[in-house]
Coordinates of C-alpha atoms and ligand atoms in Angstrom, one line a residue:
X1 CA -8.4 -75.1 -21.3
X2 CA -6.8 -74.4 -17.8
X3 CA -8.0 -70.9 -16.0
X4 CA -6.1 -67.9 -16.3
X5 CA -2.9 -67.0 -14.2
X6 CA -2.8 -63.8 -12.6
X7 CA 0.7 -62.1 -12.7
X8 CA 1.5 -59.1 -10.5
X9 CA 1.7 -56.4 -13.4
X10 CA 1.1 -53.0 -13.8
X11 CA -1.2 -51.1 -13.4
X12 CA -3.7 -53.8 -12.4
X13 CA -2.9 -58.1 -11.7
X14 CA -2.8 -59.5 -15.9
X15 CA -4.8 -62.6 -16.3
X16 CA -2.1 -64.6 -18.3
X17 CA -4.0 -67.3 -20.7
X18 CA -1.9 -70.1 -20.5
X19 CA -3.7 -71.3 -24.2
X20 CA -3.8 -68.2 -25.4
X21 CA -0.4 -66.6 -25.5
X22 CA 2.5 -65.9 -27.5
X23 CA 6.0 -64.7 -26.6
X24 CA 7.1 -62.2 -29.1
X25 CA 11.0 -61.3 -28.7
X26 CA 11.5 -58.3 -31.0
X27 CA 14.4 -57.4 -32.8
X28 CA 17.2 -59.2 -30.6
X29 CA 19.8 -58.5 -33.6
X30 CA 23.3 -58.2 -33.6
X31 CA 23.0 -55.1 -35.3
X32 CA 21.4 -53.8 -32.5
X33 CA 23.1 -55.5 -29.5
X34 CA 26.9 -56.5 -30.5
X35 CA 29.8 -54.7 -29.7
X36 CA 30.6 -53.0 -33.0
X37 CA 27.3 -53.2 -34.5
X38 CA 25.0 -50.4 -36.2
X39 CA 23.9 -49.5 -32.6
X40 CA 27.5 -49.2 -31.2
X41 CA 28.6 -47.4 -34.4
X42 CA 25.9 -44.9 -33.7
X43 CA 27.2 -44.3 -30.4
X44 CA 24.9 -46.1 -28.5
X45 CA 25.9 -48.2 -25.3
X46 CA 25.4 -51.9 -26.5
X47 CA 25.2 -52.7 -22.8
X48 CA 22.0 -50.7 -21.6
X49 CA 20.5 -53.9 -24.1
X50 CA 22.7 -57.0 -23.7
X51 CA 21.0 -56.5 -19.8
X52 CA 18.4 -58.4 -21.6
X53 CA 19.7 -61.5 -22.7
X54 CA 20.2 -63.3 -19.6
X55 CA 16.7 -62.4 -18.2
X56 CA 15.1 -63.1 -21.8
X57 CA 16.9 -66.5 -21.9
X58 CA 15.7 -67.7 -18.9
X59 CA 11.3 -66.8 -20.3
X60 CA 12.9 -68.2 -23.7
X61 CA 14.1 -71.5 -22.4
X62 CA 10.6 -71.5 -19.6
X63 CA 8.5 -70.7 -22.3
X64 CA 9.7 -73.5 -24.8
X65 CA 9.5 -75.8 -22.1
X66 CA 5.5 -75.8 -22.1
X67 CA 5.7 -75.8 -25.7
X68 CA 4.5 -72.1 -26.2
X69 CA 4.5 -70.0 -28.8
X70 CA 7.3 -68.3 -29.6
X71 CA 7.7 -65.5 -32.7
X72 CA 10.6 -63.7 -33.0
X73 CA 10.9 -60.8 -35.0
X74 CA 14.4 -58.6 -37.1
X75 CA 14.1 -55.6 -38.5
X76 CA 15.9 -55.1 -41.5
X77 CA 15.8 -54.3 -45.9
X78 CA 16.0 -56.2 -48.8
X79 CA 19.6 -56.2 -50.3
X80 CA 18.4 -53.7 -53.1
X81 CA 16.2 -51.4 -50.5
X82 CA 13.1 -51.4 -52.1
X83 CA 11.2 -52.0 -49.1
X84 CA 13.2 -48.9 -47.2
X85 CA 11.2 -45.5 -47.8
X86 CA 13.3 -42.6 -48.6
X87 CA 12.3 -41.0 -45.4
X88 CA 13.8 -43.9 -43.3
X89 CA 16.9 -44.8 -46.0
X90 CA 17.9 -40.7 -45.8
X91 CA 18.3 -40.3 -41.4
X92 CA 21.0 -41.1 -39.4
X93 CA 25.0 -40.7 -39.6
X94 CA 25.9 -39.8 -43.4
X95 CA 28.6 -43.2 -43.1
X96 CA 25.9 -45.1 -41.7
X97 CA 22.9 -45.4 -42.9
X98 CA 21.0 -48.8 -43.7
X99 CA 22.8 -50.8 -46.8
X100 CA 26.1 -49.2 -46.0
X101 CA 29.0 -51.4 -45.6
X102 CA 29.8 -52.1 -41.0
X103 CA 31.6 -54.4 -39.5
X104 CA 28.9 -57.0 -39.1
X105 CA 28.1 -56.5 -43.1
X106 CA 25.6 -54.6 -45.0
X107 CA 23.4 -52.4 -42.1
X108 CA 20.2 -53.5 -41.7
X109 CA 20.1 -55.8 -44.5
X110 CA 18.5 -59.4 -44.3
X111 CA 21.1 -62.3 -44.8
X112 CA 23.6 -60.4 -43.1
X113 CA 26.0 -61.2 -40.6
X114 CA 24.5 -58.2 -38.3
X115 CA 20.9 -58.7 -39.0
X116 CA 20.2 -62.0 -37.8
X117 CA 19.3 -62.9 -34.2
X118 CA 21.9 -63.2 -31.3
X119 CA 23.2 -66.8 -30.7
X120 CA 22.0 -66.0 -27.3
X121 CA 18.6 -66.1 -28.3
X122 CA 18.8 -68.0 -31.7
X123 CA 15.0 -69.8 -33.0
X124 CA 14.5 -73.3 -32.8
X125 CA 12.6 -75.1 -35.1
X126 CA 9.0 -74.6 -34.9
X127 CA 9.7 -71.0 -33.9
X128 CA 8.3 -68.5 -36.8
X129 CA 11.0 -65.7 -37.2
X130 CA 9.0 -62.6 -38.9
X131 CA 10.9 -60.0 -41.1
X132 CA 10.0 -57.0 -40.7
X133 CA 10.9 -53.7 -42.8
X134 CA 9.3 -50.8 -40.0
X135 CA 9.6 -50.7 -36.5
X136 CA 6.2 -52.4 -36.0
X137 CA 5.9 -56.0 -36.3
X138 CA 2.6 -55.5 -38.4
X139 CA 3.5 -53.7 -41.1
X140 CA 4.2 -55.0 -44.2
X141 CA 4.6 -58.7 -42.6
X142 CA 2.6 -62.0 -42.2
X143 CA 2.6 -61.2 -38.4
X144 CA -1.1 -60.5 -38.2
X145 CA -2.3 -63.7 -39.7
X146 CA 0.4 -65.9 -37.8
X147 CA -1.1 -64.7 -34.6
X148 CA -4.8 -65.2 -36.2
X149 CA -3.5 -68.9 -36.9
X150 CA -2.1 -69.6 -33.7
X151 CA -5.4 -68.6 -32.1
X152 CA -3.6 -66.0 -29.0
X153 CA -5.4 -63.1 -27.8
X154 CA -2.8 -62.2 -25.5
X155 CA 1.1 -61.0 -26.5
X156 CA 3.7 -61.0 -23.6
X157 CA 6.4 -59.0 -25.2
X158 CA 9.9 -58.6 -25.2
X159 CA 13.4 -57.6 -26.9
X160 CA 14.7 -53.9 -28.2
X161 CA 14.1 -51.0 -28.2
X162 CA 11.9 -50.1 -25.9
X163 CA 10.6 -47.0 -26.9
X164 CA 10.8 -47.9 -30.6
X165 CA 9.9 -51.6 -31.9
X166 CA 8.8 -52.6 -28.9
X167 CA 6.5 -49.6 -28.1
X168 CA 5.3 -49.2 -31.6
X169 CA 4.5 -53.2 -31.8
X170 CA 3.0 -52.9 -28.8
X171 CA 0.4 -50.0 -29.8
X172 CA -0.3 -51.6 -33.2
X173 CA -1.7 -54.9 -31.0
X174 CA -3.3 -53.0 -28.8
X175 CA -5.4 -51.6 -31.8
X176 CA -6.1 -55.1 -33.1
X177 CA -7.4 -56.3 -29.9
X178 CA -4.5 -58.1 -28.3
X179 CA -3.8 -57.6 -24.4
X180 CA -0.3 -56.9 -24.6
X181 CA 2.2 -58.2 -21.4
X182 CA 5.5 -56.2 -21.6
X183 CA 8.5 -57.8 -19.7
X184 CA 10.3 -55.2 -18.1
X185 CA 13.5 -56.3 -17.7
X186 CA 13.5 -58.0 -21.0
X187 CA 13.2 -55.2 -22.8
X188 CA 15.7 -52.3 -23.2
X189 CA 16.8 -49.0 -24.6
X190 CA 20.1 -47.1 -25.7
X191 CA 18.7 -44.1 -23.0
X192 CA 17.9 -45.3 -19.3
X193 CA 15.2 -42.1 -19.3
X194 CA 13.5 -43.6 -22.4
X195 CA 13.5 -47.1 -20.8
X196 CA 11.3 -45.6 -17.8
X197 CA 9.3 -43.3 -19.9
X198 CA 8.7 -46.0 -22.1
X199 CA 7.8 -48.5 -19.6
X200 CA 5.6 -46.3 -17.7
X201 CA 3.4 -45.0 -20.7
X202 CA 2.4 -48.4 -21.3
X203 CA 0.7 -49.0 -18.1
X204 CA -0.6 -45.1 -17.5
X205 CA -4.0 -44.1 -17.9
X206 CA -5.3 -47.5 -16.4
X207 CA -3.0 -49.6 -19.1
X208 CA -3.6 -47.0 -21.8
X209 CA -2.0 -50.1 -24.5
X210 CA -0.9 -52.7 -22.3
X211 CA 0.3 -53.6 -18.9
X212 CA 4.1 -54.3 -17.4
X213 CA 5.2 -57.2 -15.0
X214 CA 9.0 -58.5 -14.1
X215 CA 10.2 -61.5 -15.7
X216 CA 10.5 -63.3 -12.7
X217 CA 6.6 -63.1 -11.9
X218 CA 5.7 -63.9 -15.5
X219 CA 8.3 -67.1 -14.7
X220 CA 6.2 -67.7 -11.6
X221 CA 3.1 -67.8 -13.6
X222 CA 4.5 -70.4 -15.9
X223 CA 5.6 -72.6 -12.9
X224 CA 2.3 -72.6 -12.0
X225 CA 0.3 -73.9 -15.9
Ligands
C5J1 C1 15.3 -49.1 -33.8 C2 14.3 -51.1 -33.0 N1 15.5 -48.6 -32.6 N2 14.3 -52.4 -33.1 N3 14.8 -50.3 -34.0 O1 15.6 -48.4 -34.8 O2 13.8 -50.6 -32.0

């Protein structure tokens, strides 16, 4: 197994396993990113988040070049919202809440238009795509085990929101043992002050759950396996 690769992060240099490693792209959904999505509908700025996909294309397209692991994840319900708990179903806009009728289809609801991944960032074969009904990517999915199987101690994570998926993904791995590598321009929020916050609680405290680096040194790293 080659040595680790250090990467300029903060709050301290992370030592990048280039065996060891997954890239986990969370929740890069229309829904979420589209002009005239659930996010958009709520009266979010779609385009404090679509400053991701270029960045996260370019670790995409790097990463699958070495052959890496690559799990992306979609929040979203079953048609007939039996996975939805009352107390998430029952918040947000009265016209918009998850199963209502939008523009991109049935909010929030797997096999819809608006719930699938951007083309931008579409899976390839090979790449597992983990459904996921909370905002964590542990929770009631097979994400836990996938990672077990695929043998990575280390997470280098991306996609939306920051303060939400990402940050509650983010905490459950810490708590499991995983070194967790947030990208911080491939990740984004609706509210620039919650992307900051966000990004800095991360790596607080000495790296209180994780660590944060630029895409472009996590690219140099890979240049460099
Ligand atoms: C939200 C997410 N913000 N993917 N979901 O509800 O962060």
């Amino acid at each position: 197994m080659s040595d680790p690769v250090s990467i300029p992060a903060n709050p301290a240099p992370f030592p990048l396993d280039p065996g060891g490693f997954a890239l986990v792209i969370i929740d890069m959904q229309r829904d979420f990113l589209e002009p005239g999505g659930f996010g958009e509908s709520l009266g979010n700025d779609v385009g404090q988040l679509r400053r991701t996909i270029q960045p996260l294309r370019a670790v995409l397209d790097a990463t699958r070049a070495l052959g890496l692991p690559v799990v992306h994840t979609r929040e979203g319900h079953l048609p007939d919202l039996s996975d939805c708990p009352p107390s998430k179903l029952n918040r947000g806009l009265p016209s918009r809440r998850i199963g209502d009728p939008g523009p991109n289809g049935r909010i929030l609801i797997r096999g819809e238009y608006g719930h699938d991944i951007i083309d931008e960032l579409a899976p390839v074969a090979g790449e597992a795509v983990v459904d996921k009904p909370g905002k964590g990517a542990f929770y009631g999915t097979g994400f836990g085990d996938l990672l077990v199987a695929a043998g990575v101690s280390q997470l280098v994570v991306t996609g939306v929101t920051t303060e939400v998926c990402v940050h509650t993904t983010v905490r459950e791995a810490n708590d499991r043992g995983y070194d967790c590598l947030v990208l911080e321009d491939c990740v984004g929020s609706y509210f620039p002050e919650f992307q900051a916050a966000g990004l800095a609680m991360i790596a607080a405290q000495g790296g209180i759950f994780g660590w944060t680096a630029t895409s472009a040194d996590y690219l140099k790293a890979l240049s460099a396996i």
